[in-house]
Short mmCIF file of C-alpha atoms and ligand atoms in Angstrom, two decimals:
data_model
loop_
_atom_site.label_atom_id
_atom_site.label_comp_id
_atom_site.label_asym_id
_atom_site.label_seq_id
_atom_site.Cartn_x
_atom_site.Cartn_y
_atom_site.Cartn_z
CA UNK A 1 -33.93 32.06 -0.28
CA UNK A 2 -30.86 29.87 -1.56
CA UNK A 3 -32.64 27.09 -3.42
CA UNK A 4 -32.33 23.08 -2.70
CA UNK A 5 -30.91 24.26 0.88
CA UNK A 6 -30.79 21.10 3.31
CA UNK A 7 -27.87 19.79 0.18
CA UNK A 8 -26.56 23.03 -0.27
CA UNK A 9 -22.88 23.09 0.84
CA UNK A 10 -21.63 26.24 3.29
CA UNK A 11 -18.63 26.48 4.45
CA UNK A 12 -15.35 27.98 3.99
CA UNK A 13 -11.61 27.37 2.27
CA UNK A 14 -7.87 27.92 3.08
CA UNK A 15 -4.22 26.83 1.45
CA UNK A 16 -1.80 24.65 2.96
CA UNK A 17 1.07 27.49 2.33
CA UNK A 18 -0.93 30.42 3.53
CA UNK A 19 -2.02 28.14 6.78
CA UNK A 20 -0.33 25.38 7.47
CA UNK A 21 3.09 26.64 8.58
CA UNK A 22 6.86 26.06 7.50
CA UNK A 23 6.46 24.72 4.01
CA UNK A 24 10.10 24.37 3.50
CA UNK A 25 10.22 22.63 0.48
CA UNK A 26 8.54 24.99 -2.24
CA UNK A 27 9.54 27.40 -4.14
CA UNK A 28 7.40 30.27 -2.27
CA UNK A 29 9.12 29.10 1.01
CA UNK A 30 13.22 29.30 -0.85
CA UNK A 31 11.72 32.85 -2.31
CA UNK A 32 10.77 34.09 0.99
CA UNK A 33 13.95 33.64 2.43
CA UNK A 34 15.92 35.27 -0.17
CA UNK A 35 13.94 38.01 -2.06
CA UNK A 36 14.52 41.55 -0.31
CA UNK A 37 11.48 42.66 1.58
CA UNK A 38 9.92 39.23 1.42
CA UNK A 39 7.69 38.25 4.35
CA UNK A 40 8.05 34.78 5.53
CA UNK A 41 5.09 32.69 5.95
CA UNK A 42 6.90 30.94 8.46
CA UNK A 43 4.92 28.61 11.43
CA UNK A 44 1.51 30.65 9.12
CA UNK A 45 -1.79 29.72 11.59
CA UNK A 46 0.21 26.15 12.65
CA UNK A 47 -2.63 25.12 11.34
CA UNK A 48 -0.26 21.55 10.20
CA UNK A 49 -0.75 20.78 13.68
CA UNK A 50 -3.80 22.12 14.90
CA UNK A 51 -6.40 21.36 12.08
CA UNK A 52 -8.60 19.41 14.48
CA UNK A 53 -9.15 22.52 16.60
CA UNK A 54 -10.03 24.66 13.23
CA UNK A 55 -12.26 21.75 12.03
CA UNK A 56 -14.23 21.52 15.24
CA UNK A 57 -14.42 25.08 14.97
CA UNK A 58 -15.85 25.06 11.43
CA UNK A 59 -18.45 22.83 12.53
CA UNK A 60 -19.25 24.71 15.67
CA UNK A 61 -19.90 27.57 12.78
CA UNK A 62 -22.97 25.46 11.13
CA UNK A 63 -20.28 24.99 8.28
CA UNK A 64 -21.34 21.38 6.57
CA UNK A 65 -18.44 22.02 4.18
CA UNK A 66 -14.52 22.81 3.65
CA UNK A 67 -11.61 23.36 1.07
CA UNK A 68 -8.23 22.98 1.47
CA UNK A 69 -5.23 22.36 -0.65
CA UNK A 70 -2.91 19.55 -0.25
CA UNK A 71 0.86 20.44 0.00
CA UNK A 72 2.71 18.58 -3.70
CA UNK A 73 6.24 19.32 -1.81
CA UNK A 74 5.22 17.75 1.54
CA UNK A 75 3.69 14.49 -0.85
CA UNK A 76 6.56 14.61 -3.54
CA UNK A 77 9.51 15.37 -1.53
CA UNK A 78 11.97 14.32 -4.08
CA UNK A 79 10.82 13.63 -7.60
CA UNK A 80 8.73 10.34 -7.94
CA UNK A 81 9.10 9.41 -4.54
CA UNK A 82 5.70 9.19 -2.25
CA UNK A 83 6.43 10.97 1.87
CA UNK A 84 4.34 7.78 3.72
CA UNK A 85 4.31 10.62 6.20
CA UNK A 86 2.65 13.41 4.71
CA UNK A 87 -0.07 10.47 3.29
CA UNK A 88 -0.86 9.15 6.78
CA UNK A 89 -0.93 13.24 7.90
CA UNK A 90 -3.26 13.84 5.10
CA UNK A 91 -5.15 10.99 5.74
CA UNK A 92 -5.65 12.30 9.28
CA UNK A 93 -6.75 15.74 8.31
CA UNK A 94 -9.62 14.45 5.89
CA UNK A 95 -10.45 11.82 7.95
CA UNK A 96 -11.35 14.48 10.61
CA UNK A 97 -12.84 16.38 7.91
CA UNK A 98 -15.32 13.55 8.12
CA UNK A 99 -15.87 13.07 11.40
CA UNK A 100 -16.81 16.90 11.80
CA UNK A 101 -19.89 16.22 8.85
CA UNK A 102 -17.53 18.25 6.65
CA UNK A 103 -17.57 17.73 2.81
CA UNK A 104 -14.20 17.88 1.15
CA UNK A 105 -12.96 20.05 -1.50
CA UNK A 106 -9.25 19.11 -2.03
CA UNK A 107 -6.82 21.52 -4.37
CA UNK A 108 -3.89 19.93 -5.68
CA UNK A 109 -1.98 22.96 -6.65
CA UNK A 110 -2.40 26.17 -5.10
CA UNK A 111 0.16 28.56 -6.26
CA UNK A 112 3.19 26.63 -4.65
CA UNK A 113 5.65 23.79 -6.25
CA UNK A 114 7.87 21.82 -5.10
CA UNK A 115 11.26 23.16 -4.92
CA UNK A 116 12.69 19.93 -7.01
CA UNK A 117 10.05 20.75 -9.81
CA UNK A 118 10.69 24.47 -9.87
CA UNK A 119 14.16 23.76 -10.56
CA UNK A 120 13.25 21.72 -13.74
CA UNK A 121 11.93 25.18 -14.70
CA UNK A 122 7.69 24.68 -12.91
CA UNK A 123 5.64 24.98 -15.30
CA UNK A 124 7.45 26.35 -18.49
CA UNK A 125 8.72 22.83 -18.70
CA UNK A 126 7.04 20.52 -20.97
CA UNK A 127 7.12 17.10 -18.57
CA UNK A 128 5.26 19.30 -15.81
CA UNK A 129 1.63 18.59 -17.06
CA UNK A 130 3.11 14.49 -16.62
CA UNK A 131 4.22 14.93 -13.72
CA UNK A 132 1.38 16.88 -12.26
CA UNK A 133 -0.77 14.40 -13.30
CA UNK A 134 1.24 11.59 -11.66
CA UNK A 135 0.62 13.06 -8.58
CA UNK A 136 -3.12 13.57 -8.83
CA UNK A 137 -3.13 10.01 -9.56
CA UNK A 138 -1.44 9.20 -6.57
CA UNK A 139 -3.56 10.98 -3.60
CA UNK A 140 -6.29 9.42 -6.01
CA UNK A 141 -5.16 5.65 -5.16
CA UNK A 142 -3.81 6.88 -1.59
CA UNK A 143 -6.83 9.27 -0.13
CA UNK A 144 -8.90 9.44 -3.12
CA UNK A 145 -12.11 7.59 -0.69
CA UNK A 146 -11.80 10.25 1.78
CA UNK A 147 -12.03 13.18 -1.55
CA UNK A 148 -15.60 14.23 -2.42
CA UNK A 149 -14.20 17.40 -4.64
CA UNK A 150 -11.46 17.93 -6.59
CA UNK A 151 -10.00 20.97 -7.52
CA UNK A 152 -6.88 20.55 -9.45
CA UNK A 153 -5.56 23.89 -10.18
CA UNK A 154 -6.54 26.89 -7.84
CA UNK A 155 -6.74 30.42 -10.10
CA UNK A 156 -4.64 29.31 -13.14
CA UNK A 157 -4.94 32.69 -14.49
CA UNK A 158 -4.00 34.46 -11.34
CA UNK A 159 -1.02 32.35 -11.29
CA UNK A 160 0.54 32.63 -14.46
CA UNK A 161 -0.40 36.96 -14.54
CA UNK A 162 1.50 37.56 -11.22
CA UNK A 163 4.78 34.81 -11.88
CA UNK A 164 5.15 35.38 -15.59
CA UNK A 165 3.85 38.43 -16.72
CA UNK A 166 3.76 40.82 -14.00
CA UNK A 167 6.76 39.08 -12.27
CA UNK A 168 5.90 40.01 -8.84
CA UNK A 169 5.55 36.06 -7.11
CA UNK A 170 8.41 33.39 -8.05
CA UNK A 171 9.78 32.51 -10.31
CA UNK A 172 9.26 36.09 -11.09
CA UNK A 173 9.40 36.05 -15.20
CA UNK A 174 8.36 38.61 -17.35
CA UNK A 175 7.32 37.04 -20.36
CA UNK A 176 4.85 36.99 -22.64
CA UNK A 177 6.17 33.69 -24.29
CA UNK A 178 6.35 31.95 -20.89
CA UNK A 179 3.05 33.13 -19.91
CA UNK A 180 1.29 31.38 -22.87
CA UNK A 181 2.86 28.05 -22.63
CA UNK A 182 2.62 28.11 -18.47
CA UNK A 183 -1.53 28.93 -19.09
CA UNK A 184 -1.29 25.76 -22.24
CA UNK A 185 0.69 23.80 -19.55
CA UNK A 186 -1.28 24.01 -16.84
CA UNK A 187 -4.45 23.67 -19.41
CA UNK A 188 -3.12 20.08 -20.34
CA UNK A 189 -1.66 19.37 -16.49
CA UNK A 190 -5.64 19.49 -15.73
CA UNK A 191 -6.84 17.65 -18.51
CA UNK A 192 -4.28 14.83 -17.88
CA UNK A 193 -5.08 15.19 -13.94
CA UNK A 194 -9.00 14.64 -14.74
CA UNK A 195 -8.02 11.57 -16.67
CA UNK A 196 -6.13 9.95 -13.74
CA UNK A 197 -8.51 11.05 -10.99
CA UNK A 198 -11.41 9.20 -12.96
CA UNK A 199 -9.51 5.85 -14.12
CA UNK A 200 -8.99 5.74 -10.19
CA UNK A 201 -12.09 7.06 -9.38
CA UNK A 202 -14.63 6.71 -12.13
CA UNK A 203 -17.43 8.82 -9.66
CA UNK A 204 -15.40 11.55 -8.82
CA UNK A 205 -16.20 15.40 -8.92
CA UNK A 206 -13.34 17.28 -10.36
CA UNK A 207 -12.66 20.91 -11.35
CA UNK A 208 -11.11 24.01 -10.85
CA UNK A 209 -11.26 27.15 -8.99
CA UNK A 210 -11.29 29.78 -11.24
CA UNK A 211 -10.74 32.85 -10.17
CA UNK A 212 -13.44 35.42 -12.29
CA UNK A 213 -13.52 39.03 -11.85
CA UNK A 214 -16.69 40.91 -13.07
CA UNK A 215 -15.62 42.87 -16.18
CA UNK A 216 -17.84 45.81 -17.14
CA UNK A 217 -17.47 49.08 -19.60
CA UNK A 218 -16.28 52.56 -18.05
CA UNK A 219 -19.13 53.92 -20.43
CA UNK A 220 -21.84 51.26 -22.27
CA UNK A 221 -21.79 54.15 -25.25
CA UNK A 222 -18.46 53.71 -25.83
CA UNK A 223 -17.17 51.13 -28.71
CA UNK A 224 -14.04 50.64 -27.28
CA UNK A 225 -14.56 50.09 -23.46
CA UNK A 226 -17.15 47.76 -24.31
CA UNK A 227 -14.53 45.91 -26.58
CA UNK A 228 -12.49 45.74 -24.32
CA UNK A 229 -14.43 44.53 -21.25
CA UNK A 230 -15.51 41.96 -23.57
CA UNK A 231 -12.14 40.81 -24.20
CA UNK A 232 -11.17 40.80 -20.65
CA UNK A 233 -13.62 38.87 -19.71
CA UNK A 234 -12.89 36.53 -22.10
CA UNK A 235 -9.42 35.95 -21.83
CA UNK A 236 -9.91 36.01 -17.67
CA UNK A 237 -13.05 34.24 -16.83
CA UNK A 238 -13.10 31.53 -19.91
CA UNK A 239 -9.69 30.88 -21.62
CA UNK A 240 -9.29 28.47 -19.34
CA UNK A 241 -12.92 27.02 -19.41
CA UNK A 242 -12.03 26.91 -23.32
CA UNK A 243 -9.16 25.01 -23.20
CA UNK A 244 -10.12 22.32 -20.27
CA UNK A 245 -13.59 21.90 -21.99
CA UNK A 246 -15.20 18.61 -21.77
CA UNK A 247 -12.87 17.39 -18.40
CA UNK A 248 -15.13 19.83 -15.44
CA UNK A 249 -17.74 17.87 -13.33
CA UNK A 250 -18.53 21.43 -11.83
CA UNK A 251 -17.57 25.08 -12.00
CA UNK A 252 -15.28 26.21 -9.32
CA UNK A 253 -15.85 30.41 -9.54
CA UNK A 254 -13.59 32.36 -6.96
CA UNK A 255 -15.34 36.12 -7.03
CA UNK A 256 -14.00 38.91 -4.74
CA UNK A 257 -14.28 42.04 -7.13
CA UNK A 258 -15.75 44.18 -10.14
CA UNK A 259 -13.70 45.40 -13.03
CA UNK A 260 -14.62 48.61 -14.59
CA UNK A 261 -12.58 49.17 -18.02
CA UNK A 262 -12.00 52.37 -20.07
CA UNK A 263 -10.15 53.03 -23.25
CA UNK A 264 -7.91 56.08 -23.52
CA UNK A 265 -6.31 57.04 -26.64
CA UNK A 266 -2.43 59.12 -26.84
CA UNK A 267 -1.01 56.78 -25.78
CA UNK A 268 -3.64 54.11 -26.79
CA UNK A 269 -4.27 51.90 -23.43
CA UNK A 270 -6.93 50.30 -21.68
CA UNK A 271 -7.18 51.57 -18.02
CA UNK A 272 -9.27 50.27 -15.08
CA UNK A 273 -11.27 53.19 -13.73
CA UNK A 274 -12.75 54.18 -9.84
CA UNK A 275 -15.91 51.84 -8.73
CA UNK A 276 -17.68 53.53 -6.50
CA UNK A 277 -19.15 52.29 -2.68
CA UNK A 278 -16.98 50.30 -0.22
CA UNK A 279 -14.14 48.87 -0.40
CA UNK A 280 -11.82 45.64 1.48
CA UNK A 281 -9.06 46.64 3.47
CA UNK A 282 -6.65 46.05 -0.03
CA UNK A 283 -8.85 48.44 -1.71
CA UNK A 284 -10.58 45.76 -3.43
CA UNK A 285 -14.15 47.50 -4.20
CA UNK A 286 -17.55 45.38 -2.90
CA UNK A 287 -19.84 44.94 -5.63
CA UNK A 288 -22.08 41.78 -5.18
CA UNK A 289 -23.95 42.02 -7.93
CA UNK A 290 -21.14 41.58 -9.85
CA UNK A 291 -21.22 37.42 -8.71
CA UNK A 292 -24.82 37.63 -10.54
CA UNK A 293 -23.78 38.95 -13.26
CA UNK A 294 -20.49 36.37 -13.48
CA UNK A 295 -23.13 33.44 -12.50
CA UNK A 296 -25.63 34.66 -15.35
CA UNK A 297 -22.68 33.73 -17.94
CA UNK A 298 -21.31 30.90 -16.46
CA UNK A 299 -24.93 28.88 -16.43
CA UNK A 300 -23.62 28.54 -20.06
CA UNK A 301 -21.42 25.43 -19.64
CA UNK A 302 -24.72 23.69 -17.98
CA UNK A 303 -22.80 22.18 -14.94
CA UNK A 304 -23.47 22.59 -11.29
CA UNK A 305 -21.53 25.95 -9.75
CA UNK A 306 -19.49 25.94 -6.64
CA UNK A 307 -18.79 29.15 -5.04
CA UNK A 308 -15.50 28.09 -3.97
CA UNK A 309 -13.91 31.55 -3.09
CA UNK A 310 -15.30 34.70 -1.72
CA UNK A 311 -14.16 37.45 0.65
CA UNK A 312 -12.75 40.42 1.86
CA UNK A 313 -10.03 41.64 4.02
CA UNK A 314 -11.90 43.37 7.16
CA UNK A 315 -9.61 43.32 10.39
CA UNK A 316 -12.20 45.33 12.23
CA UNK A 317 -14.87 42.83 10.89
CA UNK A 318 -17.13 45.52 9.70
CA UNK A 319 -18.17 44.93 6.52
CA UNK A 320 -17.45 41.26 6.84
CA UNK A 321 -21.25 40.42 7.79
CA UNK A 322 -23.13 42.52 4.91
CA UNK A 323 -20.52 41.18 2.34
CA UNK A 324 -21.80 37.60 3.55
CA UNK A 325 -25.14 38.98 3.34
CA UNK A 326 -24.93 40.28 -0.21
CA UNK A 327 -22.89 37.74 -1.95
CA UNK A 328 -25.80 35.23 -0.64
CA UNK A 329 -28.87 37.22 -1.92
CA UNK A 330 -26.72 37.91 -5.29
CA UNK A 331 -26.25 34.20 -5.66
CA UNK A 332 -29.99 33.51 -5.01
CA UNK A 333 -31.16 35.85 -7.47
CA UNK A 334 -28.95 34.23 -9.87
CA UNK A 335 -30.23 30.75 -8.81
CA UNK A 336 -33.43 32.92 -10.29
CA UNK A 337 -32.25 33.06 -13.32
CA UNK A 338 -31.43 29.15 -13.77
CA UNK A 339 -27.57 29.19 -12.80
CA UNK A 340 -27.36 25.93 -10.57
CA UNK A 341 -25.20 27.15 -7.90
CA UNK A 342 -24.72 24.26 -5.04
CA UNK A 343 -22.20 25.53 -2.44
CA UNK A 344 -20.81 28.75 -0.53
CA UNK A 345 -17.07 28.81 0.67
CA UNK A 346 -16.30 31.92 2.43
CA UNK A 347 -12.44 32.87 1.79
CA UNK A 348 -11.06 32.04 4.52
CA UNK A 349 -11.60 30.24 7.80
CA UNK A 350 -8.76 31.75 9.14
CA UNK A 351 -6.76 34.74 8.97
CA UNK A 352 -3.56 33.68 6.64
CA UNK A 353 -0.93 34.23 5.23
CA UNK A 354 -1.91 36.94 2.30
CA UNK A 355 1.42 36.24 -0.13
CA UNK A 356 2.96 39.02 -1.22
CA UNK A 357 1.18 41.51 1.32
CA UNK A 358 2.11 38.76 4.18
CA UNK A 359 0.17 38.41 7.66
CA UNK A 360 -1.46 42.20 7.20
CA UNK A 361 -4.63 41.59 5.62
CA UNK A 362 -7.25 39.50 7.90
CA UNK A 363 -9.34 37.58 5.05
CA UNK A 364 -10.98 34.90 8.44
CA UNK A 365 -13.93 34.46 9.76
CA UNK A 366 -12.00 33.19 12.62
CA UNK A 367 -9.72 35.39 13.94
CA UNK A 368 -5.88 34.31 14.49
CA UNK A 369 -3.40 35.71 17.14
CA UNK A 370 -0.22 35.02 15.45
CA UNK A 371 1.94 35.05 18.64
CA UNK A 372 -0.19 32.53 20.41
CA UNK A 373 -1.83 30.93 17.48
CA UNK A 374 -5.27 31.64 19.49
CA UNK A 375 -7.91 31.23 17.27
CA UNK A 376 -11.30 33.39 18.09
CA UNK A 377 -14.70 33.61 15.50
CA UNK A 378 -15.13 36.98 14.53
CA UNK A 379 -18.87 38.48 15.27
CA UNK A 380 -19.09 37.86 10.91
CA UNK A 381 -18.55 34.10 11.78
CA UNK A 382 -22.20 33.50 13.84
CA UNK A 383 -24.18 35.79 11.11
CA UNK A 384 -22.56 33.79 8.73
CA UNK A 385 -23.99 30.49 11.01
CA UNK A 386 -27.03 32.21 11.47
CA UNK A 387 -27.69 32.74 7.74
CA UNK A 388 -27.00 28.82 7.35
CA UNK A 389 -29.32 27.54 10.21
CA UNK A 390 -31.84 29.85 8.76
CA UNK A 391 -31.31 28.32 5.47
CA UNK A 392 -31.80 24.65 6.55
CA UNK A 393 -35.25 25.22 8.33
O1 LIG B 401 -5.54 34.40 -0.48
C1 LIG B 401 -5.94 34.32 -1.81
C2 LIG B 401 -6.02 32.86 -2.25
O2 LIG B 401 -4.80 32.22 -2.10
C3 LIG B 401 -6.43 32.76 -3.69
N1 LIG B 401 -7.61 33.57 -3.96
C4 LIG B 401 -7.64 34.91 -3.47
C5 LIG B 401 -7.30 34.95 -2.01
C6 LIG B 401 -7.35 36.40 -1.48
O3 LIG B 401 -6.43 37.18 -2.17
#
């Protein structure tokens, strides 16, 4: 049984580029357009102009929570200059946030940037950490009493592997020089964001969603898989923890998957071998004891845990239900063993716009038609509600 849960949070998460609809002014919206074999996010779930209906919808779920990222290009159209429009429309969105008993867990950066910033050169440029925290600053003063989470930087790591290093999202660098100063970068963008959030808002919760993949030997006899599990998880899970320490109110933990390492030798490489039992739709395997194991390190930095990521792609919606399940019981047994987890956000409400792999992959618990933007819960969605009302009695 999830412990403490009538204030446990439940709920679920999205991003304004992979819902809201034509983001024209970031850099993932100009790289759509022009990169060969792009998909274009597009009008996404329209979800800029139909969030009430998805809110209601959430609450109709049992959810008492919900993240979602707020769009930097809509805010900071041109550089230093505050959109009064996208404030009031954000203003409107959490407001209703409120008025369905949702809690708020608001990202300021989810993978995009505004295209005026990524032409300064994003974050390989040494004024971005400034400027990023300018802008936290600013939705602090403007909708900063409407905020009750903050999550400044959405899978830092995740970021800076696929744009710099394995150059497969914009600005699509491969380099191991840019990829260290984008991860110190975006390391000091946070640290400089927590400052501002809290001289605005000296109560406020902030942190980050860190995306943490459960890292574990091919063979436990072997030296050299265990070495380099170790370092994996290391570099992965905590190098960011490391060098943000002492500015996280919470732990923001996005877990979909397992990691099994090996070490081969001629040539000499590290290579990630099968894991057996199910797997997602993007041949992500389901292991949820993996989340235990993840939550039995991260009790270490003695701060309350937010589950603020966690799903699968399912279109059929038949594994969607047991994952739910799973992930629940693996996060009570780790409640067990001391880790203070407080929350549950399912990844996603809706079905989204998946990046690179575009509109294929159905990650919602709510089901989207993309032609008539007709929303529908997935069977998942009420065992997921059912789980929570069983929770709070
Ligand atoms: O869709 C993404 C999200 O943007 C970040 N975390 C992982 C999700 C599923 O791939």
């Amino acid at each position: 049984m999830i412990r403490e849960p009538a204030s446990f949070l439940w709920g679920a998460a999205t991003s304004a580029h992979q819902v809201e609809g034509n983001n024209i002014h970031n850099d993932w919206w100009q790289w759509e357009q022009k990169t060969p074999g792009a998909v274009k996010s597009g009008a996404a779930d329209d979800h800029y102009r139909l969030f009430r209906e998805d809110f209601a919808l959430a609450r109709e779920l049992g959810h008492n929570a919900h993240r979602l990222s707020l769009e930097w290009s809509r805010l900071e159209l041109k550089e230093g200059q505050w959109n009064e429009g996208a404030i009031d429309h954000y203003r409107e969105v959490l407001e209703c946030l409120r008025e369905n008993g949702l809690a708020s867990f608001v990202t300021l950066h989810h993978f995009t940037n505004p295209m005026w910033l990524s032409k300064r050169g994003g974050w390989e440029n040494k004024e971005t950490p400034r400027l990023f925290a300018r802008y936290a600053e600013m939705v602090a003063e403007h909708l900063g009493d409407l905020i009750d989470f903050w999550v400044t930087i959405n899978e830092p790591m995740v970021y800076v592997t696929q744009s710099y290093w394995r150059a497969c999202w914009p600005p699509q660098r491969h380099s191991l020089r840019a990829t260290l100063k984008v991860i110190r970068h975006m390391a000091y963008g946070h640290r400089l964001a927590y400052e501002n959030i809290h001289r605005v808002k000296p109560q406020a919760k902030v942190g980050i969603a860190n995306s943490v993949i459960a890292f574990s030997p091919d063979s436990e006899r072997k030296v050299g898989d265990k070495l380099a599990a170790g370092l994996n998880d290391w570099w992965y899970n905590h190098r960011f923890f490391g060098l943000t320490k002492g500015t996280h109110d919470f732990i923001g933990l996005n877990y979909y998957f397992p990691r099994k390492l090996g070490v081969k030798i001629m040539p000499l490489r590290v290579e990630q071998m099968p894991v057996s039992g199910l797997q997602s739709d993007l041949g992500w395997p389901i292991k949820a004891e993996g989340l235990t194991h993840i939550l039995s390190y991260m009790k270490r930095y003695r701060l309350p845990i937010y589950i603020t990521e966690n799903g699968l792609a399912d279109a059929d919606d038949s594994r969607r239900a047991d994952f739910i399940r799973d992930h629940l019981r693996a996060i009570e047994r780790a409640q067990e063993g001391g880790a203070d987890v407080r929350g549950y956000l399912h990844w996603s409400l809706l079905d989204n716009f998946e990046w690179i792999e575009g509109f294929k992959p159905r990650f919602g618990l709510v089901e989207v038609n993309y032609e008539t933007m007709a929303r529908k819960p997935r069977p998942s969605a009420y065992v997921y509600k059912a789980i929570i009302e069983q929770a709070r009695k």
